[in-house]
Coordinates of N, CA, C and O in Angstrom, one line a residue:
M6 N -20.4 38.9 41.3 CA -20.6 40.2 40.4 C -19.7 40.3 39.8 O -20.1 41.3 38.6
R7 N -18.5 40.3 39.6 CA -17.6 39.9 38.4 C -18.9 39.4 36.8 O -18.1 39.9 36.4
R8 N -18.7 38.3 37.2 CA -19.9 37.7 36.0 C -20.5 38.7 35.6 O -21.3 38.4 35.0
L9 N -21.3 38.9 36.5 CA -22.7 40.7 36.9 C -22.7 40.9 35.8 O -22.8 41.5 34.5
L10 N -20.7 41.8 36.7 CA -20.2 43.0 35.4 C -20.5 42.2 33.7 O -20.2 43.4 32.1
L11 N -18.7 41.1 34.0 CA -19.1 40.5 32.9 C -20.3 40.7 31.6 O -20.3 40.4 30.2
L12 N -20.9 39.7 31.8 CA -22.3 39.5 31.2 C -22.8 40.9 30.4 O -23.1 41.1 29.4
T13 N -22.7 41.8 31.4 CA -23.1 43.3 31.4 C -22.6 43.7 29.8 O -23.4 44.3 29.2
C14 N -21.6 43.9 30.3 CA -20.3 44.2 29.0 C -20.6 43.5 27.6 O -20.9 44.4 27.3
L15 N -20.5 42.1 28.1 CA -20.8 41.5 27.3 C -22.7 42.2 26.5 O -21.9 42.2 25.2
L16 N -23.7 41.6 27.0 CA -24.1 42.2 26.0 C -24.9 43.3 25.4 O -25.4 43.4 24.4
S17 N -24.7 44.0 26.0 CA -24.3 45.1 25.7 C -23.1 46.2 25.2 O -24.4 46.8 24.0
A18 N -22.7 45.2 24.4 CA -21.5 45.3 22.8 C -22.0 44.3 22.4 O -21.8 44.4 21.1
V19 N -22.5 43.6 22.4 CA -23.3 42.6 21.0 C -25.1 43.5 21.0 O -24.9 43.5 19.4
S20 N -25.7 43.8 21.8 CA -26.7 44.7 21.7 C -26.9 46.2 20.7 O -27.0 46.4 19.6
G21 N -25.0 46.6 21.2 CA -25.0 47.6 19.0 C -24.5 47.4 18.5 O -24.0 48.0 17.3
F22 N -24.2 46.0 17.4 CA -24.4 45.9 16.7 C -25.6 45.5 15.8 O -26.8 45.2 16.0
A23 N -24.9 45.2 14.2 CA -26.6 44.4 13.1 C -26.3 43.0 13.0 O -25.9 42.2 14.0
Q24 N -27.7 42.8 13.5 CA -27.7 41.5 13.1 C -27.5 40.9 11.8 O -27.7 41.2 11.1
L25 N -27.3 40.0 11.8 CA -26.1 39.0 10.8 C -26.6 38.0 10.3 O -27.1 37.4 11.1
S26 N -26.7 38.2 9.2 CA -28.2 37.3 8.3 C -27.2 37.1 6.9 O -27.2 38.0 6.2
L27 N -27.5 36.4 6.4 CA -28.4 36.3 5.9 C -28.1 37.2 4.2 O -27.6 37.1 3.5
E28 N -29.3 37.7 4.3 CA -30.4 39.0 4.2 C -28.8 40.1 3.6 O -28.7 40.4 2.3
N29 N -28.1 40.2 4.9 CA -26.9 41.4 4.5 C -26.1 40.9 4.2 O -25.5 41.9 3.5
I30 N -26.0 39.4 4.4 CA -24.6 39.3 3.8 C -25.0 39.1 1.8 O -23.5 39.8 1.0
W31 N -25.7 38.7 1.8 CA -25.5 38.0 0.4 C -27.0 39.4 -0.3 O -25.9 39.0 -2.1
N32 N -27.7 40.0 0.1 CA -28.8 41.5 -0.9 C -28.3 42.9 -0.6 O -28.1 43.5 -1.1
S33 N -27.8 42.6 0.1 CA -27.1 44.5 1.0 C -26.1 44.9 0.3 O -25.6 45.7 0.3
R34 N -25.2 43.7 0.4 CA -23.7 44.4 -0.3 C -23.0 45.0 1.1 O -21.8 45.6 0.6
E35 N -24.0 44.7 1.9 CA -22.8 45.2 3.2 C -21.8 44.9 3.6 O -20.8 45.8 4.0
Y36 N -21.9 43.9 3.8 CA -20.5 43.4 3.7 C -19.2 42.8 2.8 O -18.8 41.9 1.9
S37 N -19.5 43.1 0.9 CA -18.9 43.4 -0.2 C -17.1 44.3 0.5 O -17.9 45.2 0.8
P38 N -17.0 43.3 -0.4 CA -15.5 44.3 -0.6 C -15.5 45.3 -1.3 O -15.6 46.0 -2.4
K39 N -14.6 46.5 -0.6 CA -14.5 47.7 -1.3 C -13.3 48.6 -2.4 O -12.1 47.9 -1.6
F40 N -13.2 48.0 -3.4 CA -12.6 48.4 -4.2 C -12.5 50.1 -5.0 O -13.1 50.4 -5.1
V41 N -10.7 50.5 -5.3 CA -11.2 51.4 -7.1 C -11.1 50.5 -7.9 O -9.7 50.6 -8.3
P42 N -11.8 51.0 -8.8 CA -11.6 50.4 -10.0 C -10.3 50.9 -11.2 O -10.1 52.4 -11.0
G43 N -9.5 51.0 -12.5 CA -8.7 50.7 -12.7 C -7.4 51.2 -11.2 O -6.6 52.2 -12.4
F44 N -7.2 50.9 -10.7 CA -6.6 51.2 -10.0 C -5.1 50.7 -9.8 O -5.6 48.8 -9.5
N45 N -3.6 50.5 -9.9 CA -2.5 50.0 -9.8 C -2.4 51.0 -9.4 O -1.4 51.9 -9.4
S46 N -1.1 49.3 -7.9 CA -0.4 50.1 -7.3 C 1.0 50.6 -8.2 O 1.5 49.0 -8.8
L47 N 2.6 50.5 -8.2 CA 3.3 51.2 -8.9 C 5.2 50.5 -8.3 O 4.3 50.8 -7.0
N48 N 6.2 50.0 -9.0 CA 7.0 48.9 -8.2 C 7.5 50.2 -7.1 O 7.5 49.3 -5.8
D49 N 7.4 52.2 -7.3 CA 7.7 53.0 -6.8 C 7.6 52.8 -4.9 O 8.0 52.7 -4.5
G50 N 6.9 51.9 -5.1 CA 5.5 52.0 -3.6 C 4.7 53.7 -3.2 O 4.5 53.6 -1.8
K51 N 6.0 54.3 -4.5 CA 4.5 56.2 -3.9 C 4.2 56.3 -4.9 O 3.2 57.2 -4.5
T52 N 3.6 55.5 -5.7 CA 3.0 56.8 -6.8 C 2.1 55.0 -7.5 O 1.9 53.7 -6.9
Y53 N 1.1 55.4 -7.8 CA -0.2 54.5 -8.5 C -0.6 54.5 -9.8 O 0.3 57.0 -10.1
C54 N -1.5 53.9 -10.3 CA -1.8 55.0 -11.8 C -3.8 54.8 -11.2 O -4.0 54.0 -11.7
Q55 N -4.5 55.8 -12.4 CA -6.2 54.8 -12.8 C -6.6 55.4 -13.5 O -5.8 55.8 -14.2
L56 N -6.9 54.2 -14.5 CA -7.5 54.6 -15.4 C -8.7 56.0 -15.2 O -9.4 56.3 -14.0
D57 N -8.7 57.4 -15.9 CA -9.5 58.7 -15.9 C -9.9 58.7 -17.3 O -9.6 59.0 -17.9
M58 N -10.5 59.7 -17.7 CA -11.9 59.6 -18.9 C -10.9 60.9 -18.9 O -11.5 61.8 -18.4
N59 N -10.8 61.2 -20.6 CA -10.3 62.6 -21.3 C -11.8 62.7 -21.6 O -12.7 62.4 -21.5
P60 N -11.3 63.7 -21.1 CA -12.8 65.8 -22.3 C -13.4 64.5 -23.6 O -14.3 65.0 -23.1
D61 N -12.8 64.2 -24.0 CA -12.5 63.4 -25.7 C -13.3 61.9 -25.4 O -13.8 61.1 -26.3
K62 N -13.9 61.5 -24.0 CA -14.3 60.2 -24.2 C -13.0 58.8 -23.6 O -13.7 57.9 -23.5
S63 N -12.2 59.6 -24.3 CA -10.7 58.4 -24.1 C -10.6 58.9 -22.5 O -11.1 59.3 -22.7
R64 N -9.8 57.1 -22.8 CA -8.6 57.0 -20.8 C -7.8 57.4 -21.2 O -6.7 57.1 -21.7
A65 N -7.2 58.0 -20.2 CA -5.6 58.4 -19.9 C -6.2 57.2 -18.4 O -6.0 58.0 -17.4
C66 N -4.4 56.5 -18.6 CA -3.7 56.0 -17.8 C -2.5 57.2 -16.4 O -2.2 56.8 -17.1
N67 N -3.4 57.7 -15.5 CA -2.6 58.7 -15.0 C -1.7 58.5 -13.6 O -1.9 57.7 -12.8
R68 N -0.7 59.4 -13.5 CA 0.3 58.8 -12.3 C -0.4 58.9 -11.1 O 0.2 61.0 -11.5
Y69 N -0.7 58.9 -9.9 CA -1.1 59.6 -9.0 C 0.6 59.0 -7.6 O 1.0 58.7 -7.8
D70 N 0.1 60.4 -6.7 CA 1.7 59.8 -5.7 C 0.3 60.1 -4.9 O -1.1 60.5 -4.5
F71 N 0.7 58.7 -3.8 CA 0.0 58.4 -2.1 C -0.3 59.5 -1.7 O -0.4 59.3 -0.7
K72 N 0.8 59.9 -1.4 CA 1.3 61.3 0.3 C 0.1 61.5 -0.1 O -0.9 61.9 1.2
T73 N 0.6 62.4 -1.4 CA -1.0 63.5 -1.6 C -2.2 64.1 -2.6 O -2.5 64.6 -2.5
G74 N -1.8 62.7 -3.6 CA -3.3 62.6 -3.7 C -3.3 63.2 -5.6 O -3.8 63.2 -6.5
N75 N -1.8 64.4 -5.7 CA -1.3 65.1 -7.0 C -1.7 64.3 -8.1 O -0.6 63.1 -7.8
K76 N -1.7 64.1 -9.1 CA -1.6 63.9 -10.2 C 0.3 64.2 -10.9 O 0.8 65.6 -11.0
L77 N 0.9 63.2 -11.0 CA 2.3 63.3 -11.9 C 2.2 63.3 -13.2 O 3.4 64.0 -13.8
S78 N 1.3 62.5 -13.9 CA 2.0 62.3 -14.7 C 1.3 61.5 -15.8 O 0.1 61.0 -15.2
T79 N 1.2 61.8 -17.4 CA -0.4 60.4 -18.2 C 0.7 59.3 -18.2 O 1.8 59.7 -19.2
M80 N 0.3 58.5 -17.6 CA 1.5 57.7 -18.8 C 0.9 57.0 -20.2 O 1.8 56.9 -20.9
F81 N 0.2 56.7 -19.9 CA -0.9 56.7 -21.3 C -2.0 56.8 -21.2 O -3.1 57.0 -21.0
S82 N -2.9 56.8 -23.2 CA -3.9 57.8 -22.9 C -4.8 56.8 -24.1 O -3.3 56.5 -25.2
T83 N -6.2 56.4 -24.3 CA -6.5 55.7 -25.3 C -6.6 56.7 -27.1 O -6.3 55.7 -27.5
D84 N -6.6 57.9 -26.6 CA -7.0 58.4 -27.4 C -5.2 58.4 -28.6 O -5.7 58.8 -29.6
K85 N -4.1 57.9 -28.2 CA -3.2 58.0 -28.9 C -2.7 56.3 -29.5 O -2.0 56.0 -29.8
I86 N -3.7 55.3 -28.6 CA -3.6 53.8 -29.0 C -5.3 53.0 -29.5 O -6.1 52.9 -29.2
L87 N -4.8 53.7 -31.2 CA -5.9 53.1 -32.1 C -6.1 51.7 -32.5 O -5.2 50.8 -32.6
V88 N -7.3 51.7 -32.3 CA -7.7 50.3 -33.3 C -9.1 49.8 -34.4 O -9.8 51.0 -33.6
D89 N -8.1 50.1 -34.9 CA -9.4 50.2 -36.7 C -9.3 52.0 -36.7 O -11.1 51.9 -36.4
S90 N -8.6 52.5 -36.0 CA -9.1 54.1 -36.5 C -9.2 55.2 -34.9 O -10.0 55.5 -34.6
M91 N -10.0 54.2 -34.2 CA -11.2 54.4 -33.3 C -9.7 53.7 -31.3 O -9.6 53.1 -31.9
P92 N -9.8 54.2 -30.3 CA -9.1 54.7 -29.9 C -9.0 53.1 -28.8 O -10.9 53.0 -29.3
I93 N -8.5 52.2 -28.6 CA -8.8 51.1 -28.4 C -9.8 51.0 -26.9 O -9.8 52.5 -26.0
L94 N -10.5 50.2 -26.4 CA -11.6 50.4 -25.6 C -10.9 49.3 -24.0 O -10.0 48.5 -24.7
I95 N -10.1 49.8 -23.1 CA -9.7 48.7 -22.0 C -10.8 47.9 -20.7 O -11.6 49.3 -20.6
E96 N -10.7 47.2 -20.6 CA -11.5 46.7 -19.6 C -11.3 45.8 -19.1 O -11.9 46.4 -16.8
S97 N -9.3 45.7 -18.4 CA -8.9 45.7 -18.3 C -7.7 45.7 -18.5 O -6.7 45.8 -19.3
Y98 N -6.3 46.3 -17.8 CA -4.9 46.0 -18.1 C -3.4 45.9 -16.8 O -4.3 45.9 -15.3
T99 N -3.0 45.4 -17.4 CA -1.7 44.9 -16.0 C -0.4 45.7 -16.4 O -0.2 45.3 -17.9
F100 N 0.6 46.0 -16.0 CA 1.8 46.4 -15.7 C 3.3 45.2 -16.6 O 3.1 44.2 -15.2
S101 N 4.3 46.0 -17.0 CA 5.4 44.0 -17.3 C 6.1 44.8 -15.7 O 5.4 45.9 -15.1
N102 N 6.5 44.2 -15.2 CA 7.4 43.5 -13.9 C 8.1 45.4 -14.3 O 8.6 45.9 -13.2
D103 N 8.4 45.5 -15.6 CA 9.3 46.7 -15.7 C 8.6 47.3 -15.6 O 8.8 48.8 -15.6
E104 N 7.3 47.9 -15.6 CA 6.8 48.5 -16.6 C 7.0 49.7 -17.2 O 6.4 51.4 -17.0
T105 N 7.6 48.8 -18.5 CA 7.4 49.8 -19.3 C 6.0 49.1 -20.8 O 6.1 49.8 -21.8
K106 N 5.8 48.0 -20.7 CA 4.4 47.1 -21.4 C 3.2 47.2 -20.3 O 3.2 47.4 -19.3
V107 N 2.3 47.4 -21.4 CA 1.0 47.2 -20.0 C 0.2 46.1 -21.1 O 0.2 46.7 -22.7
L108 N -0.5 45.1 -20.6 CA -1.5 43.8 -20.8 C -2.9 45.1 -21.1 O -3.5 45.1 -20.2
I109 N -3.3 45.2 -22.3 CA -4.6 44.8 -22.7 C -5.6 44.2 -22.9 O -5.5 43.9 -24.1
T110 N -6.8 44.4 -21.6 CA -7.9 43.0 -22.9 C -9.0 43.8 -22.9 O -10.0 44.5 -22.0
N111 N -9.9 43.4 -23.9 CA -11.7 43.9 -23.9 C -12.3 43.0 -25.1 O -11.0 41.4 -25.2
G112 N -13.2 43.0 -24.6 CA -14.2 42.3 -25.6 C -14.8 40.7 -25.1 O -14.4 40.2 -25.4
F113 N -15.1 40.7 -23.5 CA -14.5 39.9 -23.3 C -15.9 39.1 -23.0 O -17.4 39.6 -23.4
E114 N -15.8 37.7 -23.5 CA -17.1 37.0 -23.7 C -17.1 36.0 -22.4 O -15.8 34.8 -22.6
A115 N -17.5 35.5 -21.4 CA -17.5 34.4 -21.0 C -17.8 32.6 -21.8 O -18.5 32.6 -22.4
V116 N -16.8 31.5 -21.1 CA -16.7 30.6 -21.5 C -17.5 29.8 -20.4 O -18.5 29.1 -21.2
Y117 N -17.1 30.5 -18.6 CA -18.0 29.3 -17.8 C -18.2 30.4 -16.7 O -17.8 31.7 -17.2
R118 N -18.8 30.3 -15.7 CA -19.0 30.9 -14.4 C -18.1 31.7 -13.8 O -18.5 33.0 -14.6
H119 N -16.8 31.3 -14.7 CA -16.0 32.0 -13.4 C -14.1 32.7 -15.0 O -13.3 33.4 -14.1
S120 N -13.9 32.4 -16.0 CA -13.5 32.8 -16.4 C -14.8 32.6 -18.2 O -16.0 32.6 -18.8
G121 N -13.5 33.5 -18.8 CA -13.3 34.2 -19.7 C -12.4 34.8 -21.3 O -11.6 34.0 -20.7
K122 N -12.9 34.9 -22.5 CA -11.7 35.7 -23.7 C -12.3 36.2 -23.7 O -13.3 37.0 -23.7
S123 N -10.6 37.1 -24.4 CA -10.8 38.0 -24.9 C -10.3 38.9 -25.1 O -8.8 38.1 -26.0
N124 N -10.0 39.8 -26.3 CA -8.9 39.9 -27.2 C -8.3 40.9 -26.3 O -7.7 41.9 -25.8
V125 N -6.8 40.5 -26.8 CA -5.9 40.6 -26.0 C -4.4 41.7 -26.6 O -4.1 41.3 -27.6
Y126 N -4.4 42.4 -25.9 CA -2.7 43.9 -26.7 C -2.3 44.2 -25.9 O -2.4 44.0 -25.1
V127 N -0.7 44.3 -26.6 CA 0.4 44.5 -25.6 C 1.1 46.4 -25.9 O 1.3 46.1 -27.1
Y128 N 1.0 47.4 -25.5 CA 1.6 48.0 -25.8 C 2.6 48.8 -25.1 O 2.8 48.2 -23.4
D129 N 3.9 49.2 -25.8 CA 4.7 49.3 -25.7 C 4.8 51.0 -25.6 O 4.7 51.9 -25.6
L130 N 4.4 50.8 -23.5 CA 5.2 52.6 -22.6 C 6.6 52.9 -23.9 O 6.0 55.0 -24.7
R131 N 7.7 52.3 -24.6 CA 8.5 53.3 -25.0 C 8.5 53.8 -26.0 O 9.0 54.2 -26.4
T132 N 8.3 52.3 -27.4 CA 8.3 53.3 -28.2 C 6.5 53.0 -29.1 O 6.8 54.0 -30.3
G133 N 5.5 53.5 -28.6 CA 3.9 54.0 -28.4 C 3.6 52.5 -29.6 O 3.1 53.0 -30.4
V134 N 4.0 51.4 -29.3 CA 3.7 50.7 -30.6 C 2.7 49.7 -30.2 O 2.3 49.2 -28.8
L135 N 1.3 49.4 -30.8 CA 0.8 48.0 -29.7 C 0.9 47.2 -30.3 O 0.7 47.1 -31.9
S136 N 0.5 45.8 -30.4 CA 1.0 43.9 -30.8 C -0.6 43.8 -30.2 O -0.9 43.4 -29.3
R137 N -0.7 42.2 -31.0 CA -2.1 42.2 -30.7 C -1.6 41.0 -30.6 O -1.0 40.3 -31.4
I138 N -2.0 39.5 -29.9 CA -0.8 39.4 -29.6 C -2.1 37.5 -30.6 O -1.3 36.7 -30.7
S139 N -3.5 37.9 -30.2 CA -3.8 37.0 -31.7 C -4.8 37.0 -31.7 O -5.6 37.7 -32.2
N140 N -5.5 36.6 -33.6 CA -6.2 37.5 -34.3 C -7.9 36.6 -33.9 O -8.4 37.1 -34.0
K141 N -7.7 36.5 -32.4 CA -8.9 35.6 -31.5 C -8.7 36.1 -30.2 O -7.8 36.1 -30.1
K142 N -10.4 36.2 -29.8 CA -10.6 35.7 -28.1 C -9.2 35.5 -27.8 O -9.9 33.0 -28.3
I143 N -8.6 34.9 -26.5 CA -8.3 34.3 -26.0 C -7.9 34.5 -24.3 O -8.8 35.0 -23.4
M144 N -7.2 33.8 -23.6 CA -7.7 33.0 -22.4 C -6.1 33.1 -21.7 O -5.1 33.0 -22.1
Y145 N -7.1 33.9 -20.0 CA -5.6 34.0 -19.0 C -3.8 34.4 -20.0 O -2.9 34.2 -19.3
A146 N -4.4 35.4 -20.3 CA -2.9 35.2 -21.0 C -2.5 36.7 -20.3 O -2.8 37.2 -19.1
T147 N -1.3 36.1 -19.9 CA 0.1 36.8 -19.2 C 1.2 37.1 -19.2 O 2.6 36.0 -20.9
L148 N 1.9 38.8 -19.2 CA 3.7 39.1 -20.4 C 4.2 37.7 -18.6 O 4.2 37.4 -17.7
S149 N 5.3 37.5 -19.6 CA 7.0 37.1 -18.7 C 7.2 38.0 -18.2 O 7.2 38.9 -18.1
P150 N 8.3 37.1 -17.6 CA 8.7 37.9 -16.1 C 10.0 39.0 -17.3 O 9.9 40.5 -16.5
D151 N 10.7 39.0 -18.6 CA 10.5 39.9 -19.3 C 10.3 40.6 -20.2 O 10.8 41.0 -21.3
A152 N 8.8 40.5 -19.6 CA 8.1 40.9 -21.2 C 7.9 41.0 -22.7 O 7.8 41.2 -24.0
S153 N 8.9 39.6 -23.1 CA 9.3 39.5 -24.8 C 8.2 38.6 -24.9 O 8.2 38.0 -26.5
K154 N 7.4 38.1 -23.9 CA 6.2 37.3 -24.2 C 5.2 36.3 -23.4 O 5.7 37.3 -22.4
V155 N 4.3 36.0 -24.4 CA 2.9 36.6 -23.4 C 2.9 34.8 -24.6 O 2.3 34.6 -24.8
A156 N 2.5 34.0 -22.5 CA 1.3 33.2 -22.6 C 0.0 33.0 -22.7 O -0.9 34.2 -21.8
Y157 N -0.4 32.3 -23.2 CA -2.3 32.1 -23.8 C -3.6 30.7 -23.7 O -2.0 30.0 -23.7
V158 N -4.2 31.0 -23.2 CA -4.8 29.2 -23.4 C -5.4 30.1 -24.8 O -6.3 30.9 -24.8
S159 N -5.9 28.7 -25.7 CA -6.4 29.1 -27.0 C -7.3 27.7 -27.5 O -5.9 26.4 -27.3
D160 N -8.5 27.6 -27.6 CA -8.7 26.1 -27.5 C -8.2 24.4 -26.9 O -7.6 23.8 -28.2
N161 N -8.1 25.4 -25.5 CA -7.8 23.9 -24.7 C -6.8 24.1 -24.7 O -5.8 23.0 -24.4
N162 N -5.2 24.6 -25.4 CA -3.9 24.1 -25.3 C -2.9 25.6 -25.4 O -4.3 26.8 -25.1
L163 N -2.6 25.1 -24.9 CA -1.4 26.6 -24.5 C -0.4 27.2 -25.2 O 0.3 26.4 -25.6
F164 N 0.3 28.6 -25.0 CA 0.9 29.6 -26.8 C 1.2 29.9 -25.9 O 1.0 30.6 -24.5
Y165 N 2.4 30.5 -26.4 CA 2.8 31.4 -26.3 C 3.1 32.5 -27.1 O 3.5 32.0 -28.4
Y166 N 3.9 34.0 -27.2 CA 4.0 34.7 -28.6 C 4.1 35.1 -27.9 O 5.1 36.0 -27.1
D167 N 5.7 35.4 -29.3 CA 7.6 35.8 -29.7 C 6.6 37.1 -29.7 O 6.9 37.3 -30.5
M168 N 7.7 38.4 -28.3 CA 6.5 40.0 -29.1 C 8.5 40.3 -29.8 O 7.7 41.1 -30.6
L169 N 9.4 39.9 -29.7 CA 10.5 40.5 -30.3 C 10.5 39.3 -31.8 O 10.4 40.1 -33.5
K170 N 9.8 37.9 -32.1 CA 9.9 37.6 -33.3 C 8.5 37.2 -33.5 O 7.7 37.3 -34.6
K171 N 7.1 38.2 -33.3 CA 5.8 37.9 -33.5 C 5.2 36.6 -34.0 O 5.3 36.7 -35.3
K172 N 5.9 36.6 -33.6 CA 5.0 34.4 -33.8 C 5.1 34.2 -32.4 O 4.9 33.8 -30.7
D173 N 3.4 33.2 -33.3 CA 3.4 32.1 -31.6 C 3.4 30.7 -32.1 O 4.2 30.9 -32.9
V174 N 4.0 30.4 -30.8 CA 4.3 29.1 -30.1 C 3.1 28.3 -30.0 O 2.9 28.4 -27.8
Q175 N 2.4 27.1 -30.3 CA 2.3 26.1 -29.4 C 2.3 25.3 -28.8 O 3.4 24.4 -28.6
V176 N 2.8 25.2 -27.6 CA 3.2 23.8 -26.5 C 2.9 23.1 -26.5 O 3.4 21.7 -25.7
T177 N 1.2 22.8 -26.1 CA 0.6 21.3 -26.7 C -0.9 21.4 -27.5 O -0.4 22.9 -28.1
K178 N -0.6 20.5 -27.9 CA -1.4 19.6 -28.9 C -2.8 18.6 -28.7 O -4.1 18.3 -29.7
D179 N -2.7 18.2 -27.1 CA -3.8 18.1 -27.0 C -4.7 18.2 -26.9 O -6.6 17.2 -25.9
G180 N -5.6 19.8 -26.5 CA -7.0 20.1 -25.8 C -8.3 19.7 -26.5 O -8.0 19.8 -27.7
L181 N -8.7 19.4 -26.0 CA -9.8 18.5 -26.2 C -11.1 19.4 -25.9 O -10.7 18.9 -24.5
K182 N -12.0 19.8 -25.8 CA -13.0 20.1 -25.5 C -13.4 19.6 -24.4 O -14.4 18.7 -24.4
N183 N -14.3 19.8 -23.1 CA -15.1 19.6 -22.2 C -14.2 17.4 -21.7 O -14.7 16.9 -21.2
S184 N -12.9 17.9 -22.5 CA -11.7 16.3 -22.1 C -10.4 16.8 -21.4 O -10.1 16.4 -20.4
I185 N -10.3 18.0 -21.7 CA -8.2 17.5 -21.7 C -8.6 19.3 -21.8 O -8.6 20.0 -23.1
I186 N -8.6 19.6 -20.7 CA -8.3 21.3 -20.9 C -6.4 22.0 -20.3 O -6.5 21.5 -19.0
N187 N -5.5 22.2 -21.0 CA -4.1 22.3 -20.5 C -4.5 24.4 -20.5 O -5.1 24.8 -21.2
G188 N -3.9 23.9 -18.7 CA -4.2 25.9 -18.6 C -3.9 26.1 -18.6 O -4.7 27.4 -17.9
A189 N -6.1 26.1 -17.7 CA -6.9 26.0 -17.2 C -7.7 25.5 -16.6 O -7.2 23.6 -16.8
V190 N -8.0 25.8 -14.9 CA -8.5 25.1 -14.2 C -9.7 24.4 -14.3 O -10.8 25.1 -15.2
D191 N -10.8 23.6 -14.0 CA -11.8 22.8 -14.2 C -12.6 22.5 -12.8 O -11.2 22.3 -12.3
W192 N -14.1 22.6 -12.3 CA -14.7 21.9 -11.8 C -14.1 20.2 -11.8 O -13.8 19.0 -12.8
V193 N -14.0 19.9 -10.8 CA -13.7 18.5 -10.6 C -14.9 18.0 -9.7 O -15.4 18.2 -8.3
Y194 N -15.7 16.8 -10.0 CA -16.8 15.7 -9.9 C -16.7 14.8 -9.7 O -15.8 13.5 -9.8

């Protein structure tokens, strides 16, 4: 009797779920993760920021309270960050550990299936100064823990840009296309 009851419960529970198939996994996006684009949790653990559209079509990174959802302040707005007399376009952004600088990328250009290179800038929230990291598109740009340098990959070599000296420093010199790839992972066949 117990087995019959258990079997009945299991069958009724299973029949209530949708049929799992390759079609609804890969094509329907039913099992795709949900996320909020442009959303970054801030260090205080109580607030987050997200990119919002301004009336003039520029974008603002606004700080919101997690608990209430109320807007608290604007951290930066692209109408005040100009590149060639136009508001900077933002494809992605990350804050430094102390949240005083923002690494901004745009102009993404695919290199391989899951990697690419972009224009990279650092915007100092305290001074309002925008610095372009390289005159060409670079890969894997990352701020140092103290936000004084930006490490990156260019032409299969490792570099870092010293924000204080405004100078690029090449770390490796032996990078070769499809042969020696410094600072980036590649497929192993």
